[in-house]
Short mmCIF file of C-alpha atoms in Angstrom, two decimals:
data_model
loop_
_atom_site.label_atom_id
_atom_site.label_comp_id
_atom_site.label_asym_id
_atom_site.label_seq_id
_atom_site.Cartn_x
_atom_site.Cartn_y
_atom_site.Cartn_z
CA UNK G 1 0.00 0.00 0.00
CA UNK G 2 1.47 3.51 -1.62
CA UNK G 3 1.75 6.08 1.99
CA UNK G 4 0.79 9.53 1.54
CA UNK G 5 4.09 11.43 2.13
CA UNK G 6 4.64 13.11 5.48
CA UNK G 7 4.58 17.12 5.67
CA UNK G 8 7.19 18.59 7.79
CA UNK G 9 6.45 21.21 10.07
CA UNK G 10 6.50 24.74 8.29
CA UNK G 11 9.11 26.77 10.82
CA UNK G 12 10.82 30.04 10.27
CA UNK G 13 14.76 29.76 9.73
CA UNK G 14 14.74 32.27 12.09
CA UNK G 15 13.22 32.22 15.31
CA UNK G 16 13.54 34.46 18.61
CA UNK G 17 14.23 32.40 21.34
CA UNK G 18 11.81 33.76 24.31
CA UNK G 19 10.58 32.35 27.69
CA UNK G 20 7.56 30.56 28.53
CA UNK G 21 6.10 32.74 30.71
CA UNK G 22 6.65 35.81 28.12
CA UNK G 23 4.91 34.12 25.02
CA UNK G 24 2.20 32.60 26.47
CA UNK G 25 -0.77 35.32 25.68
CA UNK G 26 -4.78 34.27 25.85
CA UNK G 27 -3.69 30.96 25.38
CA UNK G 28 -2.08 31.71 22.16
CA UNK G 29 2.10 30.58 20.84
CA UNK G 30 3.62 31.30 17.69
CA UNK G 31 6.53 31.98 16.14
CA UNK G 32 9.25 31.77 18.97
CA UNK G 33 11.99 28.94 20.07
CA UNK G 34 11.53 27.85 23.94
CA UNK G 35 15.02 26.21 25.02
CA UNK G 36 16.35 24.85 28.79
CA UNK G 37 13.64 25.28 30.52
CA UNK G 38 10.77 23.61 32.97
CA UNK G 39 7.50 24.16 32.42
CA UNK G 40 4.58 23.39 35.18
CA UNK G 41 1.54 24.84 33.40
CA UNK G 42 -1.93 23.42 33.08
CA UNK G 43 -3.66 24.80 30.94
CA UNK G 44 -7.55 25.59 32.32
CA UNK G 45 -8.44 26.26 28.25
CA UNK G 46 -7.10 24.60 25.24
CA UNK G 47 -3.74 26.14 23.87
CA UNK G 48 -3.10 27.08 20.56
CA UNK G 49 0.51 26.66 19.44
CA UNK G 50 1.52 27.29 16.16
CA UNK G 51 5.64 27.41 14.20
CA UNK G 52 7.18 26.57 17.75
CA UNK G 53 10.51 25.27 18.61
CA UNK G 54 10.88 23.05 22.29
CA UNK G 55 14.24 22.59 22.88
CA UNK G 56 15.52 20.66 26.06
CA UNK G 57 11.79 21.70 28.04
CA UNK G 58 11.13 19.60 30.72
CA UNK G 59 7.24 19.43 31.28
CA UNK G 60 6.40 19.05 34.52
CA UNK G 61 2.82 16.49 34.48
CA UNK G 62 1.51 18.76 32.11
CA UNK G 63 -2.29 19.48 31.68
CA UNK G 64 -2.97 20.60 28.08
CA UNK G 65 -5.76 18.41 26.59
CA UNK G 66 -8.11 19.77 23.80
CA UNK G 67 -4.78 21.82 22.31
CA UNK G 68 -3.74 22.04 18.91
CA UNK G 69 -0.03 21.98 17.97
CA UNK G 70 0.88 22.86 14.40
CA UNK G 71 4.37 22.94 12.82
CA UNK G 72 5.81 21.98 16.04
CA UNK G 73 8.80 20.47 16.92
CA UNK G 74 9.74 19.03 20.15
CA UNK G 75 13.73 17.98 20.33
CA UNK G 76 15.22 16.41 23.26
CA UNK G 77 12.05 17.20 25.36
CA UNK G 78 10.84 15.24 28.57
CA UNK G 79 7.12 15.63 28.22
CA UNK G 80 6.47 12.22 30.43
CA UNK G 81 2.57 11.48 31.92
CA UNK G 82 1.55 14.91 29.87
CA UNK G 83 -2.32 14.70 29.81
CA UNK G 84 -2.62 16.00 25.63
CA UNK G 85 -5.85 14.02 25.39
CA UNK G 86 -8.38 15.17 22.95
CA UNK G 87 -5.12 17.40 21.38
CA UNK G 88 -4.87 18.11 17.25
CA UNK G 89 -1.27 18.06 16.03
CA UNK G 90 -0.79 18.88 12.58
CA UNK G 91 3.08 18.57 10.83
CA UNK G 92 4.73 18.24 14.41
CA UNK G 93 8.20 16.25 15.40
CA UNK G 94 8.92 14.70 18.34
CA UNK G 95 12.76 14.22 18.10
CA UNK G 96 15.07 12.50 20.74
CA UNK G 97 12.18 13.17 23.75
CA UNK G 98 10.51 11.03 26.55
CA UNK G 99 6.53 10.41 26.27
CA UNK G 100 6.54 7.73 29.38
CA UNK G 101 3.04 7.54 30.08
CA UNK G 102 2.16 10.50 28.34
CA UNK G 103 -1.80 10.62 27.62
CA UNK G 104 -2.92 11.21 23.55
CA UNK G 105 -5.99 9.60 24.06
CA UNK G 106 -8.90 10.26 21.36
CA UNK G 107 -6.15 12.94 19.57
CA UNK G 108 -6.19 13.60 16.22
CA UNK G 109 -2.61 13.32 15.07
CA UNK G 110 -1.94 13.96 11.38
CA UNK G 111 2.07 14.34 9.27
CA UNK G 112 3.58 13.61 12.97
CA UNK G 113 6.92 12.11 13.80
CA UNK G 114 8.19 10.29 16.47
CA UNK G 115 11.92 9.88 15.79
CA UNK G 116 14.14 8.23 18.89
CA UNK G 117 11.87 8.81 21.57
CA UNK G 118 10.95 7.23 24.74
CA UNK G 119 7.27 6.13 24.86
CA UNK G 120 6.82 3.39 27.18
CA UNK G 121 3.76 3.48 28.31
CA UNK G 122 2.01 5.96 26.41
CA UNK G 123 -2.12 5.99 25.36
CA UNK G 124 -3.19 6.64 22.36
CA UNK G 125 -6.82 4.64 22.73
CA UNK G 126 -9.32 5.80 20.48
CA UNK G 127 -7.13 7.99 18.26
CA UNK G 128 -6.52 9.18 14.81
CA UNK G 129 -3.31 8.58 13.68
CA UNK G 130 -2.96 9.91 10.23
CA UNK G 131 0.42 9.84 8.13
CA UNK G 132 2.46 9.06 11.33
CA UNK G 133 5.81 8.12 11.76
CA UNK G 134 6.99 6.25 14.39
CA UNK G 135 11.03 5.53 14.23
CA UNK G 136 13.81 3.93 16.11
CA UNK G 137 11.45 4.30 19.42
CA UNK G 138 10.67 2.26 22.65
CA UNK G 139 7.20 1.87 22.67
CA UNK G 140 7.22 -1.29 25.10
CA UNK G 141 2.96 -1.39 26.79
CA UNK G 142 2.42 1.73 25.11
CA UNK G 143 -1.74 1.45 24.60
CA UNK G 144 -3.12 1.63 20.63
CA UNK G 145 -6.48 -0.04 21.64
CA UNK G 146 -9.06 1.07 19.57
CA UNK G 147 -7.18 3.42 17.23
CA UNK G 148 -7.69 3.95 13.45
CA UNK G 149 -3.66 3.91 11.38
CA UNK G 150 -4.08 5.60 8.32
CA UNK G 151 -0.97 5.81 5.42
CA UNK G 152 1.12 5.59 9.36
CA UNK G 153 4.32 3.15 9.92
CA UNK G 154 6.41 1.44 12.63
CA UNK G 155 10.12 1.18 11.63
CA UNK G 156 12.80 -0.20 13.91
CA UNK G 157 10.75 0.43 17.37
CA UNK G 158 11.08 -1.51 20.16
CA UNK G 159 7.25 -2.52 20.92
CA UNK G 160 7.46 -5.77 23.44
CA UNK G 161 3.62 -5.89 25.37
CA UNK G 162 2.09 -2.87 23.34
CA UNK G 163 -1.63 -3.37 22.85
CA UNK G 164 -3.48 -2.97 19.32
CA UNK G 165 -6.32 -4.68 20.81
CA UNK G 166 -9.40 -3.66 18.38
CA UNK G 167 -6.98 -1.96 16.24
CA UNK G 168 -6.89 -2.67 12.47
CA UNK G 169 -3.26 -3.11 11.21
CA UNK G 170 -4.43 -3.52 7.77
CA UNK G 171 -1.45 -2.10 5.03
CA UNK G 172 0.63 -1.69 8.73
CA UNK G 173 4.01 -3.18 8.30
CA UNK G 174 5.61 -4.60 11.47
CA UNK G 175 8.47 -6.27 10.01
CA UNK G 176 11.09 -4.20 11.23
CA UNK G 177 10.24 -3.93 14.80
CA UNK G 178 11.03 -5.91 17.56
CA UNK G 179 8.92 -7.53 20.32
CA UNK G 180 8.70 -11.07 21.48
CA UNK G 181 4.54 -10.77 22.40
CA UNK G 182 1.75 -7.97 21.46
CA UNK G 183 -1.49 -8.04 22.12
CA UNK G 184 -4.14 -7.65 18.94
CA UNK G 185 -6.84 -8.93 18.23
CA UNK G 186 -5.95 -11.97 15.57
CA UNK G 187 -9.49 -10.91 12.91
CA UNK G 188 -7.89 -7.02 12.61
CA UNK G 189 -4.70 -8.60 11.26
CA UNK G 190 -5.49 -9.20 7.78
CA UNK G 191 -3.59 -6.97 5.64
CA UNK G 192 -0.71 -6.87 8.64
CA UNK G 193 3.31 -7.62 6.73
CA UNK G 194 5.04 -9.16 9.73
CA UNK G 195 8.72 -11.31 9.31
CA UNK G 196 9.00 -14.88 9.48
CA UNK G 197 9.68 -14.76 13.28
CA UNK G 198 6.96 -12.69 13.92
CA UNK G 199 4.44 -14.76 11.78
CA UNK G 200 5.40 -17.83 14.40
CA UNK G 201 4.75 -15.94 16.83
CA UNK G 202 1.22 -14.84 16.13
CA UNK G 203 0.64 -18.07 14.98
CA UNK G 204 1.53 -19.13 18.35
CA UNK G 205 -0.75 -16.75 19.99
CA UNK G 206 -3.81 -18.19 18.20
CA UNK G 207 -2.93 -21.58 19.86
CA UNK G 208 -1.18 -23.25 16.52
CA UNK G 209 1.68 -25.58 17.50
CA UNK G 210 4.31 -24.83 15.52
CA UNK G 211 7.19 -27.34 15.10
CA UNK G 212 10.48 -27.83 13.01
CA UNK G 213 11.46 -30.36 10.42
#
């Protein structure tokens, strides 16, 4: 199946780096580079962040759900048990940054990256993932149940225990990832391109015995 190609975030070459607490205004971010810093702000509306640059942010628990990010980029961010629930992104990168436990729940989540990041842990129940990229990431019990993967891929992640339970992985290609058990649900796999190994193994999970000549 032919993937839609990915948009990359649309950023300025040139971008004023500025403080949190300075460019946050009704709500509203654009057009500014936040570096070394720690944010602890929950947000009691939805944000609106647009052509923004985290660099080396630590966010504290943060409360943002409802937000929407466009051309975004997160680099070597620690954004772990982040509630973005309910959160549009729209040609964002999350590059070299730990998502442990962090909450995307029923987000819509279209030309995103994930490239070398952390994400153990992490729910994305009941989300869109649209023309995603997920790369070279941990994603061991991170939670897919109930998702819809559209023109999205999985290359070279590290996905031991994560749940696709009720997820289709039709035109999904698994084959370079590693992971010695997932949970899915065996009727949503048609469709799936998994290795040799990997076959076994799902044929194992649907109780076939599976022996060598």
């Amino acid at each position: 199946m032919k993937k839609t190609k990915r948009l990359e975030p649309l950023i300025p070459k040139e971008l004023e780096t500025r403080s949190f607490a300075e460019v946050i205004d009704d709500n509203y971010i654009s057009n500014c580079k936040i570096s070394q810093e720690t944010i602890d702000f929950s947000a009691e509306e939805a944000l609106h962040i647009d052509k923004v640059v985290f660099e080396n942010v630590n966010f504290l628990e943060t409360s943002w759900p409802r937000s929407e990010f466009v051309d975004v980029v997160f680099l070597n961010c620690d954004l772990s048990n982040a509630d973005l629930s309910r959160t549009v992104f729209h040609r964002t990168e999350f590059r070299n940054s730990k998502l442990l436990g962090t909450n995307f729940v029923e987000a819509g989540i279209r030309h995103t990256l994930f490239d070398e990041c952390v994400m153990n842990y992490a729910t994305f129940g009941f989300s869109l993932c649209n023309t995603v990229s997920f790369i070279s990431s941990s994603m061991r019990f991170a939670d897919f149940y109930q998702m819809e993967l559209k023109s999205s891929e999985f290359r070279m992640c590290e996905m031991n225990d994560i749940n696709f339970t009720e997820t289709s992985l039709k035109g999904i290609d698994l084959s370079t990832n590693t992971f010695d058990s997932i949970q899915v649900s065996i009727e949503k796999l048609q469709g799936c391109k998994v290795s040799p190994d990997q076959a076994i193994a799902f044929a194992r999970q649907m109780g076939m015995i599976v022996v060598s000549n």
